[in-house]
Coordinates of C-alpha atoms in Angstrom, one line a residue:
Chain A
X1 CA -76.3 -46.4 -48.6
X2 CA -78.4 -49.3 -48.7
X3 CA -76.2 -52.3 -46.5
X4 CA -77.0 -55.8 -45.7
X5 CA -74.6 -56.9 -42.8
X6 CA -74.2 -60.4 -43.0
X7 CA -72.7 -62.4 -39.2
X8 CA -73.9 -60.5 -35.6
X9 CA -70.9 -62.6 -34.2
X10 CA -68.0 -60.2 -31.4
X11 CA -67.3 -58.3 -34.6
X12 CA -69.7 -58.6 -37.1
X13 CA -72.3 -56.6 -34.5
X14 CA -70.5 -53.6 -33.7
X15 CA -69.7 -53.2 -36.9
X16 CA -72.9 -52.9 -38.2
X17 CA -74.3 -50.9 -35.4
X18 CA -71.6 -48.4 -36.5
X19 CA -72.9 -48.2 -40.0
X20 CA -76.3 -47.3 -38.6
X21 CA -75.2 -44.5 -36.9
X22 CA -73.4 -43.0 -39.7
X23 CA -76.5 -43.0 -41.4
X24 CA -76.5 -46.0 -43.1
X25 CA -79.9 -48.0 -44.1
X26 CA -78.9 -51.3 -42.5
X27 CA -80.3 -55.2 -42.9
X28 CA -79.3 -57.5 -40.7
X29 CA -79.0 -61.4 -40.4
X30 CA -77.3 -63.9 -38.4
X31 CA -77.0 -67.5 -38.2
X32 CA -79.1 -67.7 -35.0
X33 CA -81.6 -65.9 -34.3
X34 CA -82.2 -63.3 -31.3
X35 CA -79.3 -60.9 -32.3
X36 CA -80.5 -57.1 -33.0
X37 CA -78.9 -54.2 -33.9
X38 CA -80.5 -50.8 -32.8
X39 CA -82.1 -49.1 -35.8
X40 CA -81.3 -52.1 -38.5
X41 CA -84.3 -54.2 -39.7
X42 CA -83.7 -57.5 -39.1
X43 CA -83.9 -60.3 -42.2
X44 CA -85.1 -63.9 -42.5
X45 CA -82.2 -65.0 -45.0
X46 CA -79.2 -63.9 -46.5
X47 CA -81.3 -63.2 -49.9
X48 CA -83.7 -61.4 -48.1
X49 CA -80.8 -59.1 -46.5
X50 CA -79.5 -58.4 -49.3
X51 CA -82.1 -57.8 -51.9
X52 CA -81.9 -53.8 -52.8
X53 CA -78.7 -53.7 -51.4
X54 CA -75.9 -51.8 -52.4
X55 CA -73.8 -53.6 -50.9
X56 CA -73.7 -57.1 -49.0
X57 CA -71.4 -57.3 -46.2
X58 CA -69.9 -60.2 -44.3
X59 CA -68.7 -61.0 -41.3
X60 CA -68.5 -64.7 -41.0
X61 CA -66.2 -67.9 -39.5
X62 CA -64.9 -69.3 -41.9
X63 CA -65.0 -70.7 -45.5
X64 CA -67.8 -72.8 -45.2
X65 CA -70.3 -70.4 -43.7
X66 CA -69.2 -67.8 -46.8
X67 CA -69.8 -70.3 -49.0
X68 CA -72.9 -70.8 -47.4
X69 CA -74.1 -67.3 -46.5
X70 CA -73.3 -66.3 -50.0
X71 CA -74.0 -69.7 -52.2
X72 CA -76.5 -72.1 -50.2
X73 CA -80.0 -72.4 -50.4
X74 CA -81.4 -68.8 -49.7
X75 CA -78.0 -67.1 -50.2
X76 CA -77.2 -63.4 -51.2
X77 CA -76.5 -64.2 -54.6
X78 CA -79.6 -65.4 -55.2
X79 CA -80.9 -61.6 -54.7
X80 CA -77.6 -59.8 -55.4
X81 CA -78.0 -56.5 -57.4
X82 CA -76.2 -56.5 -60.7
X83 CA -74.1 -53.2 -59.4
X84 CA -73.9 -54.3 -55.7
X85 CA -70.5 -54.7 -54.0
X86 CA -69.9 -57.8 -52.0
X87 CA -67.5 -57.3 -49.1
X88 CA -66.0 -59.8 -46.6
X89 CA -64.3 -59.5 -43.7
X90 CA -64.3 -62.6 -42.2
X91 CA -60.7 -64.3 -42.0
X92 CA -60.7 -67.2 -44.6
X93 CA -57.9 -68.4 -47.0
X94 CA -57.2 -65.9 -49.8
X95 CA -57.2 -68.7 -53.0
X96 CA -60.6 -69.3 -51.5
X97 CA -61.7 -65.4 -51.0
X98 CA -60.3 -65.5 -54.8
X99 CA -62.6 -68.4 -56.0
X100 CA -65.7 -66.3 -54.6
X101 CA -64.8 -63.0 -56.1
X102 CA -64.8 -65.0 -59.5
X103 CA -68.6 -66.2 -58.9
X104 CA -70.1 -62.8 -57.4
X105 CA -68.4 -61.1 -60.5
X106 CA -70.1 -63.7 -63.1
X107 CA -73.3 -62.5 -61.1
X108 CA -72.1 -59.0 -62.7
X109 CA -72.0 -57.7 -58.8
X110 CA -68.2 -57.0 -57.3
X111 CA -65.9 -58.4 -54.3
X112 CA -63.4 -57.0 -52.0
X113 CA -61.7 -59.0 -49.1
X114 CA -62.0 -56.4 -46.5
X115 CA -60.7 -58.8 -42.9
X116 CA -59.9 -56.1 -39.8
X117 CA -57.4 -55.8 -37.3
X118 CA -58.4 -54.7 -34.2
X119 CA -60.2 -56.2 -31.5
X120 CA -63.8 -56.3 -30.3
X121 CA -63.3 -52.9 -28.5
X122 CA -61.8 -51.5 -31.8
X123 CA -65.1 -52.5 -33.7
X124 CA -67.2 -50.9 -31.2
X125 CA -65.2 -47.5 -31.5
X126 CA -65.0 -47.4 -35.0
X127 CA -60.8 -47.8 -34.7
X128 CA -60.9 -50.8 -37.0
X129 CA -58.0 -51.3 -39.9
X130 CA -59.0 -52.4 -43.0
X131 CA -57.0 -54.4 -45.2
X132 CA -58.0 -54.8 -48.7
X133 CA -58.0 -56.5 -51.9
X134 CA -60.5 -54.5 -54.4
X135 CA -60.2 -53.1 -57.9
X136 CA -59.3 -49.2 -56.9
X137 CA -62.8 -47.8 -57.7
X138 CA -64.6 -50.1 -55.7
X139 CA -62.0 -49.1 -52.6
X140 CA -63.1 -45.6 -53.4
X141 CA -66.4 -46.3 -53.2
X142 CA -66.7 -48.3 -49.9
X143 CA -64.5 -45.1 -48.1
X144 CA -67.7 -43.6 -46.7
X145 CA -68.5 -47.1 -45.1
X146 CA -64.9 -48.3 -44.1
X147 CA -64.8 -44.5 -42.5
X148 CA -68.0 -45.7 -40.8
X149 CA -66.7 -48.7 -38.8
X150 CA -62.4 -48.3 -38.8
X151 CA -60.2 -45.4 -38.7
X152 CA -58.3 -46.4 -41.9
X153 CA -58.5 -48.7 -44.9
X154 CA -55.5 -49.7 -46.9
X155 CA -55.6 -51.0 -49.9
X156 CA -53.0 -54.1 -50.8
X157 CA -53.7 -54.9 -54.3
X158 CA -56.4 -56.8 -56.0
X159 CA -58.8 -59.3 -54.7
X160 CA -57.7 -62.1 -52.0
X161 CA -54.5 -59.8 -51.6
X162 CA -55.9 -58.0 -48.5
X163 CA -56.3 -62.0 -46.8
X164 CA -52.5 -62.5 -47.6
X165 CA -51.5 -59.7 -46.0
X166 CA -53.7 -59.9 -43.2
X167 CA -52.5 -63.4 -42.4
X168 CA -48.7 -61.9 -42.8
X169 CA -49.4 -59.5 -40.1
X170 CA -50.9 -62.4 -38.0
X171 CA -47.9 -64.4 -38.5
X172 CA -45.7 -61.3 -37.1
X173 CA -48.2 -61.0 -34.4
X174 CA -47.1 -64.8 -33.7
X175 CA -44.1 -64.8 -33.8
X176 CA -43.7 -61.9 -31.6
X177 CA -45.3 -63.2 -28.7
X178 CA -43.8 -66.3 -29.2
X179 CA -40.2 -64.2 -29.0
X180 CA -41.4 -62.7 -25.5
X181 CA -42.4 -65.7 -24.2
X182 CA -39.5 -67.6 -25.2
X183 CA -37.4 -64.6 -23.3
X184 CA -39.7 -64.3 -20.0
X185 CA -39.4 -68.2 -20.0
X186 CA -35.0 -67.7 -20.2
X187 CA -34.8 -64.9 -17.6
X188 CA -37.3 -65.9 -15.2
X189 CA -35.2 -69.7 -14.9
X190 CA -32.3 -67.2 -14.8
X191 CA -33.4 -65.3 -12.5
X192 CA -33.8 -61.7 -14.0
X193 CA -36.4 -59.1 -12.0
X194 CA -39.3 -58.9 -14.3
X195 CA -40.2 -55.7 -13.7
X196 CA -37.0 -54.0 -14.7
X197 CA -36.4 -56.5 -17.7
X198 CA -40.5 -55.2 -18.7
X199 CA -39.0 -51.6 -18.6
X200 CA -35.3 -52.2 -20.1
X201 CA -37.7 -53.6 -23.2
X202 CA -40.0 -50.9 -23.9
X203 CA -37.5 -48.2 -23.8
X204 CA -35.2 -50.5 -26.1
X205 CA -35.8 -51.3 -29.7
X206 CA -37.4 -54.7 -28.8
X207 CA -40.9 -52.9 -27.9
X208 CA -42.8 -53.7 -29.9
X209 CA -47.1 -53.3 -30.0
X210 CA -47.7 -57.2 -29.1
X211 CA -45.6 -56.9 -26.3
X212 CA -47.0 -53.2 -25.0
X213 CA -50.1 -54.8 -25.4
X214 CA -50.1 -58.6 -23.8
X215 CA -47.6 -57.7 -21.1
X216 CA -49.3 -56.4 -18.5
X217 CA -52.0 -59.6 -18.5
X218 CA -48.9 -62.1 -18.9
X219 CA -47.7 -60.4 -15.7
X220 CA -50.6 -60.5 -13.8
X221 CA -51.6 -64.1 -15.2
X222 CA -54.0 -63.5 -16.6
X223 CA -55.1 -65.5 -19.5
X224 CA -58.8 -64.4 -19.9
X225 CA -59.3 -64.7 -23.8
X226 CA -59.4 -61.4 -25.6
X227 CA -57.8 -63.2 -28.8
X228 CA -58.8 -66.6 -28.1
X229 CA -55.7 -69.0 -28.7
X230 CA -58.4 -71.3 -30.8
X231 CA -59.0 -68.4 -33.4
X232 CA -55.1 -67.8 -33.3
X233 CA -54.3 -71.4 -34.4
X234 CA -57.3 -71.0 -36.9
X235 CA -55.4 -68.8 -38.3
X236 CA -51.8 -70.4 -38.3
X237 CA -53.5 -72.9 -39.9
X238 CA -54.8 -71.2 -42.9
X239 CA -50.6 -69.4 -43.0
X240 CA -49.4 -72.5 -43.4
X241 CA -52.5 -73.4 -46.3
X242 CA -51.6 -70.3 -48.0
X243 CA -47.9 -71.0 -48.1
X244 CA -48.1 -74.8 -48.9
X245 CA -50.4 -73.7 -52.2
X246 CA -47.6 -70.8 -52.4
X247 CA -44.7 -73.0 -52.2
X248 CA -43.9 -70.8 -49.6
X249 CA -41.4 -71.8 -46.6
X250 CA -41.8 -71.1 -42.8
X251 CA -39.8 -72.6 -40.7
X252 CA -40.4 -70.0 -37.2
X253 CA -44.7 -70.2 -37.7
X254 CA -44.4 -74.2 -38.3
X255 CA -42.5 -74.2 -34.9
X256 CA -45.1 -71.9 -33.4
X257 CA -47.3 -73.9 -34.7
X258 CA -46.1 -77.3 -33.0
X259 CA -46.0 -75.4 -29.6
X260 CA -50.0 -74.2 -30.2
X261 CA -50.2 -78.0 -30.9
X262 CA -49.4 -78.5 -27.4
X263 CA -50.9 -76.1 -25.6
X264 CA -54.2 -77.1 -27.3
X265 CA -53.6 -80.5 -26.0
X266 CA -53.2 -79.3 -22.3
X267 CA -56.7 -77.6 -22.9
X268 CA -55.6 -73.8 -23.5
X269 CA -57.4 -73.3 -26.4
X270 CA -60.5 -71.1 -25.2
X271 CA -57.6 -69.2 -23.4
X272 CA -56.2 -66.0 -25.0
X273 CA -53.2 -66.9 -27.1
X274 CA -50.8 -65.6 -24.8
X275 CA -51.5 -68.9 -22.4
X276 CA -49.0 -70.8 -24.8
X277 CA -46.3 -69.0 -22.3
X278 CA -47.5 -71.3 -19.7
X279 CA -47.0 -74.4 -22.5
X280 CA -42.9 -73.4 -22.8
X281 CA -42.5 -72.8 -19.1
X282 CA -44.0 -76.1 -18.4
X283 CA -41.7 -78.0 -21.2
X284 CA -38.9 -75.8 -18.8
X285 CA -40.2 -76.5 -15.9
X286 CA -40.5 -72.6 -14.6
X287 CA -43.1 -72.0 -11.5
X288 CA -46.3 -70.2 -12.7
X289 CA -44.8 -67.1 -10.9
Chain B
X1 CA -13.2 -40.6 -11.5
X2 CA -9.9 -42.5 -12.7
X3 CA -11.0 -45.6 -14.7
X4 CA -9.6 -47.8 -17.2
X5 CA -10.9 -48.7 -20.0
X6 CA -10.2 -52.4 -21.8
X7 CA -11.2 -52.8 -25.4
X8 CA -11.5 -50.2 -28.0
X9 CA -13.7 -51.7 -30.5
X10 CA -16.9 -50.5 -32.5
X11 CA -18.8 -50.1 -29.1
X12 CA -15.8 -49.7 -26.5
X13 CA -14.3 -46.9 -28.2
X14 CA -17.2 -44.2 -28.3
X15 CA -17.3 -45.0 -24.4
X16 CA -13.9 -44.2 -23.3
X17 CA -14.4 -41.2 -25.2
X18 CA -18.0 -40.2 -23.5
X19 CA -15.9 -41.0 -20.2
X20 CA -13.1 -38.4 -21.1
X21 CA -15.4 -36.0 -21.9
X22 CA -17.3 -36.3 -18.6
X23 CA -13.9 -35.3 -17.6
X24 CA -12.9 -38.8 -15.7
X25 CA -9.4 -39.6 -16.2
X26 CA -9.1 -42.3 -18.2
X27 CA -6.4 -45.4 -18.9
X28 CA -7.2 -47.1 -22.2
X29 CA -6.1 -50.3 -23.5
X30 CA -6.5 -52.0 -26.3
X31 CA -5.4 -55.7 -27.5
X32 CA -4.2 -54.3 -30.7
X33 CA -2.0 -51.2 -30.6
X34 CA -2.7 -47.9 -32.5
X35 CA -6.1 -47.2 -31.3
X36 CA -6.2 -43.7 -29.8
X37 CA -9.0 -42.0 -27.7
X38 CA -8.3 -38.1 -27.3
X39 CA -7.6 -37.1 -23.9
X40 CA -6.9 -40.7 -22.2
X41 CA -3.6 -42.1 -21.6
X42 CA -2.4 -45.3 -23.7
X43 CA -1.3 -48.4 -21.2
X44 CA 0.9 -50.9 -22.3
X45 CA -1.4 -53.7 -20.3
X46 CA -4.7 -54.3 -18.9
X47 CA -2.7 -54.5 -15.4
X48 CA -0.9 -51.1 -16.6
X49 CA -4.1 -49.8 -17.2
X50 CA -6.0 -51.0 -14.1
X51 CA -3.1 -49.8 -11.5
X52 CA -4.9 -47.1 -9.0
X53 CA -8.2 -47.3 -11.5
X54 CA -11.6 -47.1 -9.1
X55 CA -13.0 -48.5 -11.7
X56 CA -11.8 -51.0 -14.3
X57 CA -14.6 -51.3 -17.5
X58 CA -14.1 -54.1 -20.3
X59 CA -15.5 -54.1 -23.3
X60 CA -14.1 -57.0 -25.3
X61 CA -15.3 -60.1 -27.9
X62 CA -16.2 -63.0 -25.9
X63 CA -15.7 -65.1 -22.8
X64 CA -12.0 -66.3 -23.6
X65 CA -10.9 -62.8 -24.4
X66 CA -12.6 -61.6 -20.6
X67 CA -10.6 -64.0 -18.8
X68 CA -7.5 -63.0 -20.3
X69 CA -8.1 -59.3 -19.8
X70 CA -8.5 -59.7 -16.2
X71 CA -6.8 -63.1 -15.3
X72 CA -4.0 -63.6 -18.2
X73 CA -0.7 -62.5 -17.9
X74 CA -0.7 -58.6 -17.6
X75 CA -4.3 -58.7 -16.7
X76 CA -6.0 -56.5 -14.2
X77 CA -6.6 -58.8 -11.8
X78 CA -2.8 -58.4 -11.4
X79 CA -3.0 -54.6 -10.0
X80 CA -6.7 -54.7 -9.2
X81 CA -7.0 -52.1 -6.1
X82 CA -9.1 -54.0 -3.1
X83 CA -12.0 -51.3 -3.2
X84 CA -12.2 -51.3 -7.0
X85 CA -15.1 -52.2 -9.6
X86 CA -15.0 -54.4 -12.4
X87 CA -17.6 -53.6 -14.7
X88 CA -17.7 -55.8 -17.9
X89 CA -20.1 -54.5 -21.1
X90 CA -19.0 -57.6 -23.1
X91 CA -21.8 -60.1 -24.2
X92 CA -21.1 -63.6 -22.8
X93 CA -22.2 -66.6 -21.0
X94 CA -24.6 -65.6 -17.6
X95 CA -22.6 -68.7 -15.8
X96 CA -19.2 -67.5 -17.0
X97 CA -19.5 -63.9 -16.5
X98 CA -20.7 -65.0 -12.7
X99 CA -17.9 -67.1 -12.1
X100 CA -15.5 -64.3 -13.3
X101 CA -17.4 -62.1 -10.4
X102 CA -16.4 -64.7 -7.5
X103 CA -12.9 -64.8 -9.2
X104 CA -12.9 -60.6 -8.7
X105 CA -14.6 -60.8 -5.6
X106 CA -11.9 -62.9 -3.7
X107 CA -9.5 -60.5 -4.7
X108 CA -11.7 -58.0 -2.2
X109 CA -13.2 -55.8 -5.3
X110 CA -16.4 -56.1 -6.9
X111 CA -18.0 -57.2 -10.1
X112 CA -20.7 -55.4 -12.5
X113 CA -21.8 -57.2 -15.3
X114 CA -23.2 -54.4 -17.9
X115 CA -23.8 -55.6 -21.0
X116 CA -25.7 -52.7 -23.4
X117 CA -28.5 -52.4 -26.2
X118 CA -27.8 -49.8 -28.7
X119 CA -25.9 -49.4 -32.0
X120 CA -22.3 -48.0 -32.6
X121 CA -24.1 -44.6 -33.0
X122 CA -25.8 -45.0 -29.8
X123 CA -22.5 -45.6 -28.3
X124 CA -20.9 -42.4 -30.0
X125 CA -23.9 -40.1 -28.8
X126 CA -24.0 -41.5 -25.7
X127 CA -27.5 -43.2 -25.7
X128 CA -27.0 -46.6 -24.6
X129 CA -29.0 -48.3 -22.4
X130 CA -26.9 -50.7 -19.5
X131 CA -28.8 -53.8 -18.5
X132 CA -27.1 -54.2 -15.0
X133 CA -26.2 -57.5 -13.0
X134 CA -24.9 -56.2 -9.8
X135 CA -25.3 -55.5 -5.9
X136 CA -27.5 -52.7 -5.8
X137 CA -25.0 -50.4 -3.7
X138 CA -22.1 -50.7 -6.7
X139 CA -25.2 -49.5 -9.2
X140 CA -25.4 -47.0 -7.2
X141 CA -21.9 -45.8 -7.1
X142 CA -21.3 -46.8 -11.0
X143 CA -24.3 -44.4 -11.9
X144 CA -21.7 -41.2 -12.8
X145 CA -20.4 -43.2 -15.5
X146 CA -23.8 -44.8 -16.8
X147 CA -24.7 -41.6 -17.3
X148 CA -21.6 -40.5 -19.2
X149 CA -22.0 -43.4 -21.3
X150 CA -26.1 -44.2 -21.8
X151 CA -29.3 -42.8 -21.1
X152 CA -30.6 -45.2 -18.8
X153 CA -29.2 -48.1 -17.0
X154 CA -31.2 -50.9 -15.6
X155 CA -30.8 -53.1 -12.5
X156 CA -32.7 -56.4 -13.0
X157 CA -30.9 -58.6 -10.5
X158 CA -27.3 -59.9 -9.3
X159 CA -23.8 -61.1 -10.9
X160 CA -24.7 -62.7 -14.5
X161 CA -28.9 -61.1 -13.9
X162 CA -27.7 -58.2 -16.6
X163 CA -26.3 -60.8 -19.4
X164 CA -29.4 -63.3 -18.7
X165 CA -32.0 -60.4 -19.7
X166 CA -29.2 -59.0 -22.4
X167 CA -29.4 -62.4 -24.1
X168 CA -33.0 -62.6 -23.4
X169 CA -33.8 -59.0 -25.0
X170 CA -31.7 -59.8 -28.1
X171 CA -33.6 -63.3 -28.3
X172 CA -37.1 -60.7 -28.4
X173 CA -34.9 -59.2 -31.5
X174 CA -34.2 -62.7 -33.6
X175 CA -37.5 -64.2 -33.4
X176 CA -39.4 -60.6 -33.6
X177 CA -37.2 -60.4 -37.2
X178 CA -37.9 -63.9 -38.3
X179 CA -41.7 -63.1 -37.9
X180 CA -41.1 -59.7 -39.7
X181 CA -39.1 -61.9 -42.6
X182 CA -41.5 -64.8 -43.1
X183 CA -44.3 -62.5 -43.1
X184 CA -42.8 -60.5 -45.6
X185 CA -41.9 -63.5 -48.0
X186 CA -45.8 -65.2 -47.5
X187 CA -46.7 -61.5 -48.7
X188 CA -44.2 -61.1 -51.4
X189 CA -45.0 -64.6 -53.5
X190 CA -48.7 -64.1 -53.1
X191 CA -48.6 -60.2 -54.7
X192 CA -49.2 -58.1 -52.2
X193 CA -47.8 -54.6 -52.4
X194 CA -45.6 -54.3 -50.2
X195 CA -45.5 -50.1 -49.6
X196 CA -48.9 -50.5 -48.0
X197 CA -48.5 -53.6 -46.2
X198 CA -45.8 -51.7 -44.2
X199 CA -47.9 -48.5 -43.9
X200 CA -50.7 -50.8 -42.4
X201 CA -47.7 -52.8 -40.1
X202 CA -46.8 -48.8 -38.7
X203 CA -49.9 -48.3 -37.6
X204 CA -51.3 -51.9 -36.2
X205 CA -50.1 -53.6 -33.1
X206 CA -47.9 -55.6 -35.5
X207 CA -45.7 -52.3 -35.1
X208 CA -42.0 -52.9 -33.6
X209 CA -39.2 -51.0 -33.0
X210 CA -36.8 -54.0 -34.6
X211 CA -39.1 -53.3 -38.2
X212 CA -39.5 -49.7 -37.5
X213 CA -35.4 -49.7 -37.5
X214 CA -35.0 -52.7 -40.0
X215 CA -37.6 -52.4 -42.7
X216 CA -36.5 -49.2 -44.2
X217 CA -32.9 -51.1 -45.1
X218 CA -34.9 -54.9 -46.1
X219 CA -37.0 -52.9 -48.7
X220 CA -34.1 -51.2 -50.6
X221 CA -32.1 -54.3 -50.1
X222 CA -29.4 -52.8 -48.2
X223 CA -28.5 -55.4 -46.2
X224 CA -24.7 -53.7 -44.9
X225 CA -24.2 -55.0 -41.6
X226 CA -25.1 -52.8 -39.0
X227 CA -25.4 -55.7 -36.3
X228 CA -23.7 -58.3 -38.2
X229 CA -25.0 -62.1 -38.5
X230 CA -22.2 -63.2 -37.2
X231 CA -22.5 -61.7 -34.3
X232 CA -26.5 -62.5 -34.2
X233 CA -25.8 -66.1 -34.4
X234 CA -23.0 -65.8 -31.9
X235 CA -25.4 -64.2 -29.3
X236 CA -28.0 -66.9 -30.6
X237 CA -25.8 -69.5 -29.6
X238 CA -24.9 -67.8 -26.0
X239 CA -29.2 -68.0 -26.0
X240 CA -28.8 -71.7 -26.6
X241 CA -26.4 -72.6 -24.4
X242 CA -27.8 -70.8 -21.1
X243 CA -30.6 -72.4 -21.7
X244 CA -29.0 -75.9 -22.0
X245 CA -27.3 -75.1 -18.3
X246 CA -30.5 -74.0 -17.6
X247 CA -33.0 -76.9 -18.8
X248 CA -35.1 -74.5 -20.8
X249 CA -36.8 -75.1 -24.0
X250 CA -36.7 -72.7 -26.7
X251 CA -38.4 -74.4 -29.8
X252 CA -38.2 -70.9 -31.9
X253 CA -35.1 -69.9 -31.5
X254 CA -33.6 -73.2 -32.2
X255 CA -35.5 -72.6 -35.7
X256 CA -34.3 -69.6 -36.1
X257 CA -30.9 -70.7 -35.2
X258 CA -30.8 -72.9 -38.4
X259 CA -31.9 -70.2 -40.2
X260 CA -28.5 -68.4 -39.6
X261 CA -27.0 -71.5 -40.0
X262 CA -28.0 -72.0 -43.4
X263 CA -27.5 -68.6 -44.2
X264 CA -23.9 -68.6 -43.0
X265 CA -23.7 -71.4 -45.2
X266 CA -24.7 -69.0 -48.1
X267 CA -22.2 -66.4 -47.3
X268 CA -24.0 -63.7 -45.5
X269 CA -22.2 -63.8 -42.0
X270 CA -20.4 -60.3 -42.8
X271 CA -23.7 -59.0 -43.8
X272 CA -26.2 -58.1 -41.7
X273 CA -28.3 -60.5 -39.9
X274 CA -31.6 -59.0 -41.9
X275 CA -30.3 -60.9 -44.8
X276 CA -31.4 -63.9 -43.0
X277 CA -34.6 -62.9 -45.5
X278 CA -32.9 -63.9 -48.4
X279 CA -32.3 -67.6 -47.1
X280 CA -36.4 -67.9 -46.5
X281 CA -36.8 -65.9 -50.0
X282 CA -34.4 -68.3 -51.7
X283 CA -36.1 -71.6 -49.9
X284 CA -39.6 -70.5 -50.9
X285 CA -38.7 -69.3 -54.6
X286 CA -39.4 -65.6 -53.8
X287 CA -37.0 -63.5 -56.5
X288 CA -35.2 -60.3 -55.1
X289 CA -37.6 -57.6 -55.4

């Protein structure tokens, strides 16, 4: 198929790399310049990406840079094929992600919310997850591209559902790690061997893949960003967005989200999420080992 | 080895009877009469019970209900032999459970605390797992009767170490759930369908074995207590109060604590502790299904 790939950012690259090698006839552009993707042709402006296209991929920040890659001077739209699909995977607020589909589809083109679990390592081995909102037949017809890049695509519902769900998973990711901090912070003031307590809990039924996962860097301290605690509280913040406009109440991720508060202040924030452990041993005044 | 056996509840009972069948000889004792485990002898008292016993193991309610097995009238401490173990597998308070071991200890016998994770079927099938506070050469000795009992037992420290990473585990449990239950209700009111939501929770890192075990029950609104709130919230407030003696801060769980509390308000404490969901899906306006 004919792709634009819209965002070369940690994600945005592999992924369209990966649709090159399936195959794929790939346009790239990014914000700044200099970023290449082996085999893709390279584009001066969104418009320019994506005229031809089949479909117009993105891969952006947030809301604003949507808006703008899709909507601003030299945007798609501007050049979007009547019968061209636009999808987007960044990470933005599904009421917004709604508000978009409604424009592309008076352009007669169509939009799926398509945001990814999996980290940068997952984009570059094709092991993404996609979770999206589509009409069914578009789903169907983006499988040959979401086999490209992931190693499954689930749809949710229609469009901006595949945002809400996404954030829900996010929230469970937070609230997980905030329950094993909250534990190491109890038993190591207690006293507990980590070690054992590490392998009472992933024989037990409180494993869980946050924990298999973040464990063994919480132990060795480190805190090297892998899912910087910035992006994290990004995302929190658009939970809490979604569930205000929802009338929706959470208690546990407001509370997380007054402890990310903190650790921002203490400068954690290009840290990996996980350094919000050293926030609640500090407020308990546990030793860094 | 002849042991006896104090408190024949839900998890007590299966135990003794994993014990007979090991072929140890076996004293039983329960505070209310009538309950029977095949091929163990009834005692009167725990001091009955404990006479000649190598090793005494509790199994009982709470704190007030320990001390009055071992130190009450009748109790074991009574006919505690000099080279015997106390082995307690009830969940209480790290401090108290630590000053019941010096209690034991100046009697000249010794003190295993050994509360376990697993269901009343893991109890009956003998796959608990024992998360052990005690001197490394009684683990040693007790490991015959783990092994009856459980399929793994766990050594993380000293007296009270087993019921600090017990409480700590089950702390993982509460706020792992919470994140599971907000993030289900922040899905449900904005539309998303929830049979592939959980299909792409299975198979992300979002995975845990609390919603592995608890989402089959949320989704067909079964919410029959298999670990009853009531118990939850007690353990919740054991969380609470070690970490009071212990001057840690634990910002999520005291959230999640006024979950329960609201919820025992609405009647749910005989139900289990998954119907904390319907307390967030009644606050945010989400209707049953």
């Amino acid at each position: 198929m004919r792709i634009a790939f819209l965002g070369l950012g940690i994600m945005g690259k592999p992924m369209a790399q990966n649709l090159v090698k399936a195959g794929h006839e790939v346009r790239v552009w990014n914000r700044s310049s200099g970023k290449i993707v082996g085999g893709a042709h390279g584009a001066a402006t969104p418009a320019d990406a994506a005229k031809d296209a089949e479909v117009v991929w993105l891969c952006v920040s947030d809301t604003k840079a949507v808006e703008e890659v899709l909507f601003g001077n030299h945007g798609a739209a501007q050049s979007l094929r009547k019968d061209a699909i636009v999808v987007d995977s960044s990470t933005i607020l599904p009421s917004a992600s709604v508000k978009f589909a409604e424009r592309v589809r008076a352009k007669g083109a169509d939009f799926v919310d398509a945001p990814v679990t999996g980290s940068k390592t997952g984009a570059e081995s094709g092991q993404l997850i996609f979770i999206v909102g589509a009409k069914q037949e578009t789903f169907d017809r983006l499988q040959p591209l979401f086999a490209a890049m992931g190693k499954s695509a689930v749809r949710v519902g229609e469009n901006g559902k595949g945002l809400a769900a996404k954030l829900s998973m996010n929230l469970m990711i937070a609230l997980t790690f905030e329950g094993f901090a909250e534990a190491l912070v109890l038993a190591k003031k207690q006293g507990v061997d980590l070690e054992p307590l590490m392998s009472l809990i992933s024989q037990s039924m409180v494993r869980s893949g946050v924990v298999d996962y973040k464990a063994p860097f919480v132990l060795s301290r480190d805190f090297t960003a892998n899912f910087p605690m910035r992006l994290m509280h990004k995302d929190i913040h658009l939970m809490l967005e979604a569930a205000r406009q929802n009338g929706v109440k959470l208690p546990g991720l407001e509370t997380v989200d007054r402890v990310y508060e903190t650790s921002r202040h203490e400068g954690n924030s290009e840290l990996d999420y996980a350094a919000t452990l050293t926030t609640l041993e500090k407020a308990s005044g546990v030793s860094e080992r």
